[in-house]
Tab-separated table of C-alpha atoms and ligand atoms in Angstrom:
chain	number	residue	atom	x	y	z
E	71	MET	CA	-9.072	-22.171	-15.352
E	72	ALA	CA	-7.813	-25.004	-13.173
E	73	TYR	CA	-10.479	-27.234	-11.699
E	74	TYR	CA	-9.558	-26.291	-8.140
E	75	GLN	CA	-9.943	-22.558	-8.594
E	76	SER	CA	-13.208	-20.851	-7.779
E	77	LYS	CA	-12.751	-18.083	-10.321
E	78	PRO	CA	-10.910	-17.710	-13.595
E	79	VAL	CA	-7.267	-16.740	-13.071
E	80	SER	CA	-4.655	-17.036	-15.742
E	81	GLY	CA	-1.219	-18.458	-15.057
E	82	ARG	CA	-0.187	-21.106	-12.590
E	83	HIS	CA	-1.247	-20.883	-8.984
E	84	PHE	CA	1.774	-20.401	-6.684
E	85	LEU	CA	1.457	-23.070	-4.004
E	86	GLN	CA	4.006	-21.722	-1.539
E	87	ILE	CA	2.723	-23.326	1.616
E	88	PRO	CA	5.264	-25.595	3.342
E	89	GLY	CA	3.552	-28.694	2.084
E	90	PRO	CA	1.840	-29.935	0.053
E	91	SER	CA	4.610	-28.713	-2.225
E	92	ASN	CA	4.694	-28.353	-5.993
E	93	VAL	CA	4.654	-31.695	-7.783
E	94	PRO	CA	7.110	-31.962	-10.708
E	95	ASP	CA	5.529	-32.672	-14.076
E	96	ARG	CA	7.613	-35.845	-14.321
E	97	VAL	CA	5.953	-37.159	-11.167
E	98	LEU	CA	2.501	-36.202	-12.426
E	99	ARG	CA	3.202	-38.015	-15.704
E	100	ALA	CA	4.395	-41.103	-13.832
E	101	MET	CA	1.133	-41.247	-11.867
E	102	ASP	CA	-0.866	-40.865	-15.076
E	103	ASN	CA	-0.587	-44.559	-15.908
E	104	PRO	CA	-3.074	-47.403	-15.584
E	105	THR	CA	-3.395	-48.832	-12.091
E	106	MET	CA	-1.888	-52.307	-12.103
E	107	ASP	CA	-2.832	-55.552	-10.378
E	108	HIS	CA	-1.180	-55.241	-6.982
E	109	ARG	CA	-1.229	-59.050	-6.633
E	110	GLY	CA	0.094	-59.689	-10.141
E	111	PRO	CA	3.632	-60.769	-11.058
E	112	ASP	CA	4.767	-57.350	-12.311
E	113	PHE	CA	3.867	-55.590	-9.083
E	114	GLY	CA	6.265	-57.628	-6.968
E	115	LYS	CA	9.177	-56.602	-9.166
E	116	PHE	CA	8.156	-52.951	-9.084
E	117	GLY	CA	7.488	-53.023	-5.332
E	118	LYS	CA	10.757	-54.689	-4.455
E	119	GLY	CA	12.738	-52.198	-6.516
E	120	LEU	CA	10.925	-49.228	-5.023
E	121	LEU	CA	11.201	-50.409	-1.406
E	122	GLU	CA	14.929	-50.824	-1.973
E	123	LYS	CA	15.559	-47.501	-3.715
E	124	ILE	CA	13.551	-45.428	-1.210
E	125	LYS	CA	16.146	-46.309	1.463
E	126	ALA	CA	18.634	-43.896	-0.124
E	127	VAL	CA	16.419	-40.944	0.736
E	128	PHE	CA	16.346	-41.949	4.423
E	129	GLN	CA	20.104	-42.669	4.268
E	130	THR	CA	19.468	-46.085	5.721
E	131	THR	CA	19.932	-49.782	4.990
E	132	SER	CA	17.018	-50.629	7.331
E	133	PRO	CA	13.526	-51.451	6.073
E	134	VAL	CA	11.173	-48.608	5.172
E	135	VAL	CA	7.431	-49.293	5.214
E	136	ILE	CA	4.935	-47.269	3.209
E	137	TYR	CA	1.326	-46.661	4.275
E	138	PRO	CA	-1.495	-45.186	2.233
E	139	ALA	CA	-2.046	-42.442	4.827
E	140	SER	CA	-1.101	-38.882	5.644
E	141	GLY	CA	1.869	-38.232	7.924
E	142	THR	CA	-0.359	-38.487	10.983
E	143	GLY	CA	-0.798	-42.185	10.272
E	144	ALA	CA	2.955	-42.724	10.349
E	145	TRP	CA	3.125	-40.937	13.741
E	146	GLU	CA	0.594	-43.445	15.049
E	147	ALA	CA	2.414	-46.377	13.448
E	148	ALA	CA	5.716	-45.395	15.092
E	149	LEU	CA	4.117	-45.250	18.544
E	150	THR	CA	1.830	-48.290	18.379
E	151	ASN	CA	4.553	-50.593	17.083
E	152	THR	CA	7.121	-49.734	19.746
E	153	LEU	CA	5.242	-48.827	22.950
E	154	SER	CA	2.827	-50.215	25.531
E	155	PRO	CA	-0.087	-48.534	27.350
E	156	GLY	CA	1.150	-46.209	30.096
E	157	ASP	CA	4.699	-45.984	28.750
E	158	ARG	CA	6.455	-42.704	29.389
E	159	VAL	CA	7.908	-40.835	26.427
E	160	LEU	CA	9.886	-37.596	26.380
E	161	MET	CA	8.582	-35.156	23.768
E	162	VAL	CA	9.893	-31.716	22.888
E	163	GLU	CA	7.148	-29.218	22.135
E	164	THR	CA	8.874	-27.224	19.440
E	165	GLY	CA	5.614	-26.010	17.902
E	166	TRP	CA	2.193	-27.008	16.641
E	167	PHE	CA	3.163	-30.309	15.025
E	168	ALA	CA	4.972	-31.507	18.141
E	169	HIS	CA	1.840	-30.494	20.066
E	170	LEU	CA	-0.410	-32.552	17.767
E	171	TRP	CA	1.903	-35.562	18.068
E	172	ARG	CA	1.688	-35.330	21.860
E	173	GLU	CA	-2.123	-35.240	21.744
E	174	LEU	CA	-2.109	-38.309	19.518
E	175	ALA	CA	0.187	-40.102	22.001
E	176	GLU	CA	-2.133	-39.228	24.884
E	177	ARG	CA	-5.146	-40.618	23.040
E	178	LEU	CA	-3.200	-43.857	22.620
E	179	SER	CA	-2.752	-44.017	26.429
E	180	ILE	CA	0.948	-43.219	26.276
E	181	ARG	CA	2.181	-40.798	28.959
E	182	PRO	CA	4.147	-37.993	27.295
E	183	GLU	CA	6.399	-35.837	29.373
E	184	LEU	CA	7.001	-32.473	27.812
E	185	LEU	CA	10.066	-30.312	27.390
E	186	GLY	CA	8.700	-26.931	26.318
E	187	THR	CA	10.261	-24.319	24.070
E	188	ASP	CA	9.268	-20.787	23.111
E	189	TRP	CA	8.485	-22.017	19.568
E	190	ARG	CA	11.425	-19.953	18.280
E	191	ARG	CA	14.092	-22.681	18.203
E	192	GLY	CA	14.530	-26.433	18.065
E	193	ALA	CA	15.010	-28.986	20.807
E	194	ASP	CA	17.665	-28.355	23.493
E	195	PRO	CA	19.899	-31.457	23.621
E	196	ALA	CA	21.254	-30.455	27.063
E	197	ALA	CA	17.718	-30.459	28.511
E	198	ILE	CA	17.079	-33.898	27.000
E	199	GLU	CA	20.322	-35.225	28.439
E	200	ALA	CA	19.575	-33.782	31.880
E	201	ARG	CA	16.098	-35.320	31.987
E	202	LEU	CA	17.350	-38.728	30.840
E	203	ARG	CA	20.120	-38.705	33.466
E	204	GLU	CA	17.447	-38.255	36.163
E	205	ASP	CA	15.537	-41.243	34.853
E	206	LYS	CA	17.677	-43.848	36.589
E	207	ALA	CA	14.913	-46.478	36.366
E	208	HIS	CA	14.690	-46.044	32.579
E	209	GLU	CA	10.961	-45.403	32.678
E	210	ILE	CA	11.204	-43.225	29.580
E	211	LYS	CA	10.848	-45.571	26.629
E	212	ALA	CA	11.247	-43.122	23.768
E	213	VAL	CA	12.429	-39.609	22.937
E	214	CYS	CA	10.257	-37.955	20.270
E	215	VAL	CA	11.441	-34.944	18.286
E	216	VAL	CA	10.267	-33.155	15.173
E	217	HIS	CA	13.213	-32.577	12.830
E	218	ASN	CA	11.710	-29.650	10.932
E	219	GLU	CA	8.942	-27.937	12.924
E	220	THR	CA	6.807	-26.739	10.046
E	221	SER	CA	4.804	-24.350	12.217
E	222	THR	CA	7.826	-22.252	13.211
E	223	GLY	CA	10.550	-22.834	10.625
E	224	ALA	CA	12.941	-24.109	13.309
E	225	THR	CA	14.775	-27.425	13.095
E	226	SER	CA	16.119	-29.675	15.803
E	227	ARG	CA	19.666	-31.039	15.549
E	228	VAL	CA	18.928	-34.763	15.487
E	229	ASP	CA	22.647	-35.670	15.595
E	230	GLU	CA	22.970	-33.683	18.840
E	231	VAL	CA	19.845	-35.273	20.298
E	232	ARG	CA	21.365	-38.687	19.580
E	233	ARG	CA	24.583	-37.674	21.346
E	234	ALA	CA	22.573	-36.420	24.332
E	235	ILE	CA	20.811	-39.779	24.683
E	236	ASP	CA	24.134	-41.607	24.434
E	237	ALA	CA	25.840	-39.260	26.878
E	238	ALA	CA	23.111	-40.043	29.414
E	239	GLY	CA	23.640	-43.751	28.771
E	240	HIS	CA	19.878	-44.110	28.326
E	241	PRO	CA	18.254	-46.936	26.318
E	242	ALA	CA	15.215	-44.938	25.094
E	243	LEU	CA	14.271	-45.245	21.438
E	244	LEU	CA	14.694	-42.144	19.277
E	245	LEU	CA	11.603	-41.383	17.155
E	246	VAL	CA	11.919	-38.517	14.678
E	247	ASP	CA	9.250	-36.762	12.610
E	248	THR	CA	10.788	-35.813	9.242
E	249	ILE	CA	7.447	-35.258	7.525
E	250	SER	CA	8.479	-31.863	6.174
E	251	SER	CA	12.257	-32.283	6.004
E	252	LEU	CA	12.926	-35.564	4.230
E	253	GLY	CA	14.117	-34.931	0.694
E	254	SER	CA	14.817	-31.236	1.424
E	255	MET	CA	17.233	-31.173	4.351
E	256	ASP	CA	19.985	-33.594	5.282
E	257	PHE	CA	18.680	-36.441	7.407
E	258	LYS	CA	20.606	-39.620	8.235
E	259	HIS	CA	18.520	-42.414	9.753
E	260	ASP	CA	21.494	-44.742	10.241
E	261	ALA	CA	24.359	-42.372	11.040
E	262	TRP	CA	22.260	-40.439	13.564
E	263	GLY	CA	21.044	-43.585	15.267
E	264	VAL	CA	17.353	-42.911	14.738
E	265	ASP	CA	15.055	-45.810	15.633
E	266	VAL	CA	11.919	-44.798	13.780
E	267	THR	CA	11.899	-42.107	11.111
E	268	ILE	CA	8.426	-40.854	10.321
E	269	SER	CA	7.727	-39.139	7.035
E	270	GLY	CA	5.106	-38.151	4.492
E	271	SER	CA	4.858	-37.790	0.737
E	272	GLN	CA	3.586	-34.270	0.196
E	273	LYS	CA	6.459	-32.059	1.274
E	274	GLY	CA	10.133	-32.666	0.449
E	275	LEU	CA	9.298	-35.773	-1.532
E	276	MET	CA	7.314	-33.640	-4.012
E	277	LEU	CA	4.312	-35.963	-4.234
E	278	PRO	CA	0.649	-35.334	-3.653
E	279	PRO	CA	-0.611	-36.152	-0.138
E	280	GLY	CA	-1.451	-39.766	0.591
E	281	LEU	CA	1.687	-41.753	1.467
E	282	SER	CA	3.524	-41.953	4.742
E	283	PHE	CA	6.610	-43.816	5.922
E	284	ASN	CA	8.371	-45.480	8.823
E	285	ALA	CA	12.076	-46.320	8.534
E	286	ILE	CA	12.726	-48.900	11.238
E	287	SER	CA	15.995	-49.673	13.072
E	288	ALA	CA	16.847	-53.162	14.333
E	289	LYS	CA	16.297	-51.908	17.888
E	290	ALA	CA	12.811	-50.641	16.993
E	291	LEU	CA	11.993	-53.968	15.345
E	292	LYS	CA	12.981	-55.697	18.555
E	293	ALA	CA	10.784	-53.345	20.595
E	294	ALA	CA	7.891	-54.214	18.297
E	295	GLU	CA	8.056	-57.831	19.439
E	296	THR	CA	7.039	-56.932	22.984
E	297	ALA	CA	5.084	-53.664	22.485
E	298	LYS	CA	1.517	-54.069	23.748
E	299	LEU	CA	-0.417	-51.175	22.258
E	300	PRO	CA	-3.204	-52.534	20.018
E	301	ARG	CA	-2.290	-52.255	16.349
E	302	SER	CA	-3.737	-53.729	13.227
E	303	TYR	CA	-3.560	-51.536	10.129
E	304	TRP	CA	-0.269	-50.053	11.347
E	305	ASP	CA	1.324	-53.351	12.359
E	306	TRP	CA	4.825	-53.552	10.857
E	307	ARG	CA	4.918	-57.358	10.927
E	308	PRO	CA	2.439	-58.240	8.152
E	309	MET	CA	3.718	-55.249	6.179
E	310	LEU	CA	7.349	-56.379	6.341
E	311	ALA	CA	6.376	-59.974	5.589
E	312	ALA	CA	4.572	-58.942	2.395
E	313	ASN	CA	7.238	-56.357	1.479
E	314	ALA	CA	9.879	-59.083	1.408
E	315	THR	CA	8.559	-60.088	-2.009
E	316	GLY	CA	7.554	-56.558	-3.049
E	317	TYR	CA	3.882	-56.832	-2.096
E	318	PHE	CA	1.627	-55.200	0.493
E	319	PRO	CA	-0.844	-56.786	2.938
E	320	SER	CA	-3.693	-54.548	1.698
E	321	THR	CA	-4.141	-52.485	-1.451
E	322	PRO	CA	-1.260	-50.012	-1.794
E	323	ALA	CA	-1.755	-46.535	-3.286
E	324	THR	CA	-0.475	-47.867	-6.598
E	325	ASN	CA	-0.405	-44.661	-8.611
E	326	LEU	CA	1.198	-42.687	-5.797
E	327	LEU	CA	3.883	-45.379	-5.745
E	328	TYR	CA	4.533	-44.718	-9.454
E	329	GLY	CA	4.974	-41.068	-8.493
E	330	LEU	CA	7.257	-41.975	-5.590
E	331	ASP	CA	9.403	-44.051	-7.901
E	332	ALA	CA	9.864	-41.037	-10.210
E	333	ALA	CA	10.418	-38.609	-7.314
E	334	VAL	CA	13.158	-40.776	-5.776
E	335	ASP	CA	14.821	-41.037	-9.193
E	336	MET	CA	14.764	-37.241	-9.496
E	337	LEU	CA	16.295	-36.718	-6.035
E	338	VAL	CA	19.014	-39.294	-6.687
E	339	GLU	CA	19.763	-37.891	-10.163
E	340	GLU	CA	20.133	-34.355	-8.782
E	341	GLY	CA	22.204	-35.779	-5.909
E	342	LEU	CA	20.953	-35.487	-2.337
E	343	ASP	CA	23.734	-33.087	-1.364
E	344	ASN	CA	22.795	-30.814	-4.271
E	345	VAL	CA	19.134	-31.000	-3.273
E	346	PHE	CA	20.010	-29.944	0.281
E	347	ALA	CA	22.317	-27.138	-0.917
E	348	ARG	CA	19.557	-25.876	-3.237
E	349	HIS	CA	17.126	-25.625	-0.314
E	350	ASP	CA	19.761	-23.937	1.901
E	351	ARG	CA	20.302	-21.328	-0.795
E	352	PHE	CA	16.573	-20.584	-1.211
E	353	ALA	CA	16.224	-20.246	2.546
E	354	GLU	CA	19.153	-17.824	2.798
E	355	ALA	CA	17.779	-15.698	-0.057
E	356	THR	CA	14.375	-15.642	1.643
E	357	ARG	CA	15.823	-14.562	4.991
E	358	ARG	CA	17.723	-11.749	3.275
E	359	ALA	CA	14.460	-10.532	1.775
E	360	VAL	CA	12.691	-10.699	5.127
E	361	ARG	CA	15.453	-8.756	6.893
E	362	GLN	CA	15.423	-6.107	4.175
E	363	TRP	CA	11.668	-5.727	4.640
E	364	GLY	CA	12.399	-5.075	8.314
E	365	LEU	CA	10.300	-8.041	9.427
E	366	GLU	CA	11.245	-10.621	12.007
E	367	ILE	CA	12.029	-14.272	11.354
E	368	GLN	CA	10.177	-16.534	13.798
E	369	CYS	CA	13.220	-18.776	14.347
E	370	GLU	CA	15.686	-16.900	16.571
E	371	GLU	CA	18.504	-19.445	16.511
E	372	PRO	CA	20.514	-19.317	13.265
E	373	ARG	CA	21.796	-22.885	13.798
E	374	HIS	CA	18.171	-24.017	13.746
E	375	TYR	CA	17.017	-22.151	10.636
E	376	SER	CA	14.882	-24.322	8.381
E	377	SER	CA	15.748	-24.641	4.721
E	378	VAL	CA	12.193	-25.834	3.974
E	379	LEU	CA	10.246	-22.779	5.017
E	380	THR	CA	10.594	-19.375	6.620
E	381	ALA	CA	7.990	-18.225	9.145
E	382	VAL	CA	7.750	-14.435	9.223
E	383	ARG	CA	6.293	-12.418	12.107
E	384	LEU	CA	4.129	-9.399	11.421
E	385	PRO	CA	4.466	-6.189	13.432
E	386	GLU	CA	2.089	-5.891	16.401
E	387	GLY	CA	-1.404	-4.858	15.282
E	388	HIS	CA	-1.106	-6.342	11.784
E	389	SER	CA	-2.864	-9.491	10.644
E	390	ALA	CA	-0.908	-12.232	8.900
E	391	ASN	CA	-4.155	-13.806	7.749
E	392	ALA	CA	-5.310	-10.549	6.130
E	393	LEU	CA	-1.960	-10.330	4.342
E	394	ARG	CA	-2.284	-13.909	3.079
E	395	ALA	CA	-5.837	-13.251	1.906
E	396	THR	CA	-4.683	-10.135	0.011
E	397	ILE	CA	-1.872	-12.044	-1.699
E	398	LEU	CA	-4.166	-14.904	-2.678
E	399	GLU	CA	-6.780	-12.523	-4.032
E	400	LYS	CA	-4.425	-10.240	-5.953
E	401	HIS	CA	-1.609	-12.550	-6.964
E	402	ASN	CA	-2.986	-16.100	-6.896
E	403	MET	CA	-0.454	-17.351	-4.363
E	404	SER	CA	-1.067	-19.473	-1.265
E	405	LEU	CA	1.202	-18.931	1.745
E	406	GLY	CA	1.156	-20.929	4.978
E	407	ASN	CA	-0.919	-19.671	7.905
E	408	GLY	CA	0.186	-19.381	11.517
E	409	LEU	CA	-0.723	-22.466	13.557
E	410	GLY	CA	-1.835	-22.639	17.182
E	411	GLN	CA	-0.502	-19.695	19.207
E	412	LEU	CA	1.029	-18.264	16.017
E	413	ASN	CA	-2.322	-17.964	14.215
E	414	ASP	CA	-2.516	-14.523	12.575
E	415	ARG	CA	0.934	-13.666	14.016
E	416	VAL	CA	3.081	-15.271	11.318
E	417	PHE	CA	2.834	-16.319	7.724
E	418	ARG	CA	4.994	-19.069	6.310
E	419	ILE	CA	6.819	-19.077	2.988
E	420	GLY	CA	7.457	-22.571	1.668
E	421	HIS	CA	10.632	-22.919	-0.443
E	422	LEU	CA	10.764	-26.666	-0.803
E	423	GLY	CA	10.274	-29.414	-3.297
E	424	ASP	CA	10.108	-28.782	-7.032
E	425	PHE	CA	11.336	-25.216	-6.906
E	426	GLY	CA	13.801	-22.944	-8.701
E	427	ASP	CA	15.291	-19.457	-8.586
E	428	LEU	CA	12.613	-17.727	-10.612
E	429	GLN	CA	9.818	-19.339	-8.640
E	430	LEU	CA	11.451	-17.962	-5.489
E	431	VAL	CA	11.779	-14.477	-6.990
E	432	GLY	CA	8.106	-14.665	-8.019
E	433	THR	CA	7.110	-15.830	-4.560
E	434	LEU	CA	8.994	-13.033	-2.819
E	435	GLY	CA	7.629	-10.541	-5.361
E	436	GLY	CA	4.112	-11.603	-4.412
E	437	VAL	CA	4.881	-11.118	-0.738
E	438	GLU	CA	6.451	-7.703	-1.274
E	439	MET	CA	3.499	-6.473	-3.346
E	440	GLY	CA	1.151	-7.940	-0.758
E	441	LEU	CA	2.838	-6.129	2.137
E	442	LYS	CA	2.184	-2.833	0.393
E	443	ALA	CA	-1.387	-3.681	-0.597
E	444	ALA	CA	-2.250	-4.895	2.913
E	445	GLY	CA	-0.789	-1.771	4.537
E	446	VAL	CA	1.906	-3.604	6.500
E	447	PRO	CA	4.856	-1.305	7.285
E	448	TYR	CA	7.946	-2.584	5.446
E	449	LYS	CA	11.055	-1.388	3.648
E	450	PRO	CA	11.105	-2.099	-0.091
E	451	GLY	CA	13.996	-3.972	-1.643
E	452	GLY	CA	13.508	-7.467	-0.241
E	453	VAL	CA	13.202	-9.057	-3.664
E	454	GLN	CA	16.321	-7.155	-4.765
E	455	ALA	CA	18.249	-8.467	-1.753
E	456	ALA	CA	17.208	-12.013	-2.633
E	457	MET	CA	18.132	-11.523	-6.291
E	458	ASP	CA	21.535	-10.120	-5.356
E	459	TYR	CA	22.204	-13.222	-3.292
E	460	LEU	CA	20.835	-15.688	-5.851
E	461	GLY	CA	22.694	-13.998	-8.691
E	462	GLY	CA	25.978	-14.012	-6.767
E	463	ASN	CA	25.562	-17.629	-5.714
E	464	ALA	CA	24.199	-19.287	-8.830
P	1877	PLP	C1	2.608	-31.812	7.717
P	1877	PLP	C2	3.202	-32.280	9.008
P	1877	PLP	C3	2.579	-33.230	9.832
P	1877	PLP	C4	1.205	-33.760	9.546
P	1877	PLP	O1	1.187	-34.538	8.437
P	1877	PLP	P1	-0.201	-34.885	7.704
P	1877	PLP	O2	0.267	-35.435	6.410
P	1877	PLP	O3	-0.964	-33.605	7.611
P	1877	PLP	O4	-0.893	-35.899	8.542
P	1877	PLP	C5	3.247	-33.655	10.946
P	1877	PLP	N1	4.458	-33.186	11.277
P	1877	PLP	C6	5.075	-32.258	10.529
P	1877	PLP	C7	6.422	-31.763	10.939
P	1877	PLP	C8	4.463	-31.775	9.381
P	1877	PLP	O5	5.073	-30.834	8.645
């Protein structure tokens, strides 16, 4: 019996929420090493190497800073380093995480302006362009989008958002939350002209929770020189100064950094393009299962489908939370709950991180058995549809 389980269950727990994701054994082994002196000579070498190699995952040559914090901390860091009290920012409310980011901005005395969505698709670049064109005085200092909206399973096309900002000839910074996409879906900090990329350890990067990241463009670094929001822990300047020699201004999460080192090696060894293709394939197999069951996918725009997770709507009058509880009880699998307005309306299947074909077939098998046990109307054969696709596209 694993220490985190309240009752004896044999076999591994299936952690199929869209983050935290499954941690590869190689990463667990890497963390299972003695904590080292973070001021000692060996740490600088390790730190410098890691801070350099992590850039590949962001597809950037710019600096990446690492905080011992959850993703929320990196949201705050991105805002406090680049903005001043009262600054206007344009945010797209694609779902619950975008909503939480906006609330955080408001508490920091930033003035978010919202472009709404129906939570069934990603950001609309045309709407962003139109709003920026109106802003002749350039009062909007940043555009904030969530790349993979983990609450809905819809992604925003960051390349198109960049083009929209450029088409409007607007100087706003582009801040992008990749907390659940980095390391699972293609994301190019440099090529897409992103100014601050925000990320976290516990999703695509296949680590336990506890690290978060900012990748910082030259333009964002410049903005940090004049930004007036109070910042201390999140201040990039002392962090970058210490990072130059591989050290950190305060105690880093040393053992999580060992894990990060191993996780980045694994992603690079597999090849980022292969990692992305693997996630695309799992997502397609999952959608085929969902359609066969006769259930609805929350994301209505195929160009915005997430390869990290699939959010599935339940028929009117059926409880997604009851279904999840049944599956946990009977089959020892955790699925993601519906967040905000989607609470009890959807459940979310995570297919990210350290994950393979048979884990996906097991996951979908658990869902299909659960649908029957929970009395949700469905058509059998979803797992078969997924297997047909996986088998034909090995
Ligand atoms: C998980 C998540 C967050 C929140 O990150 P924490 O690590 O829980 O602070 C923010 N945005 C997105 C898109 C997420 O998936």
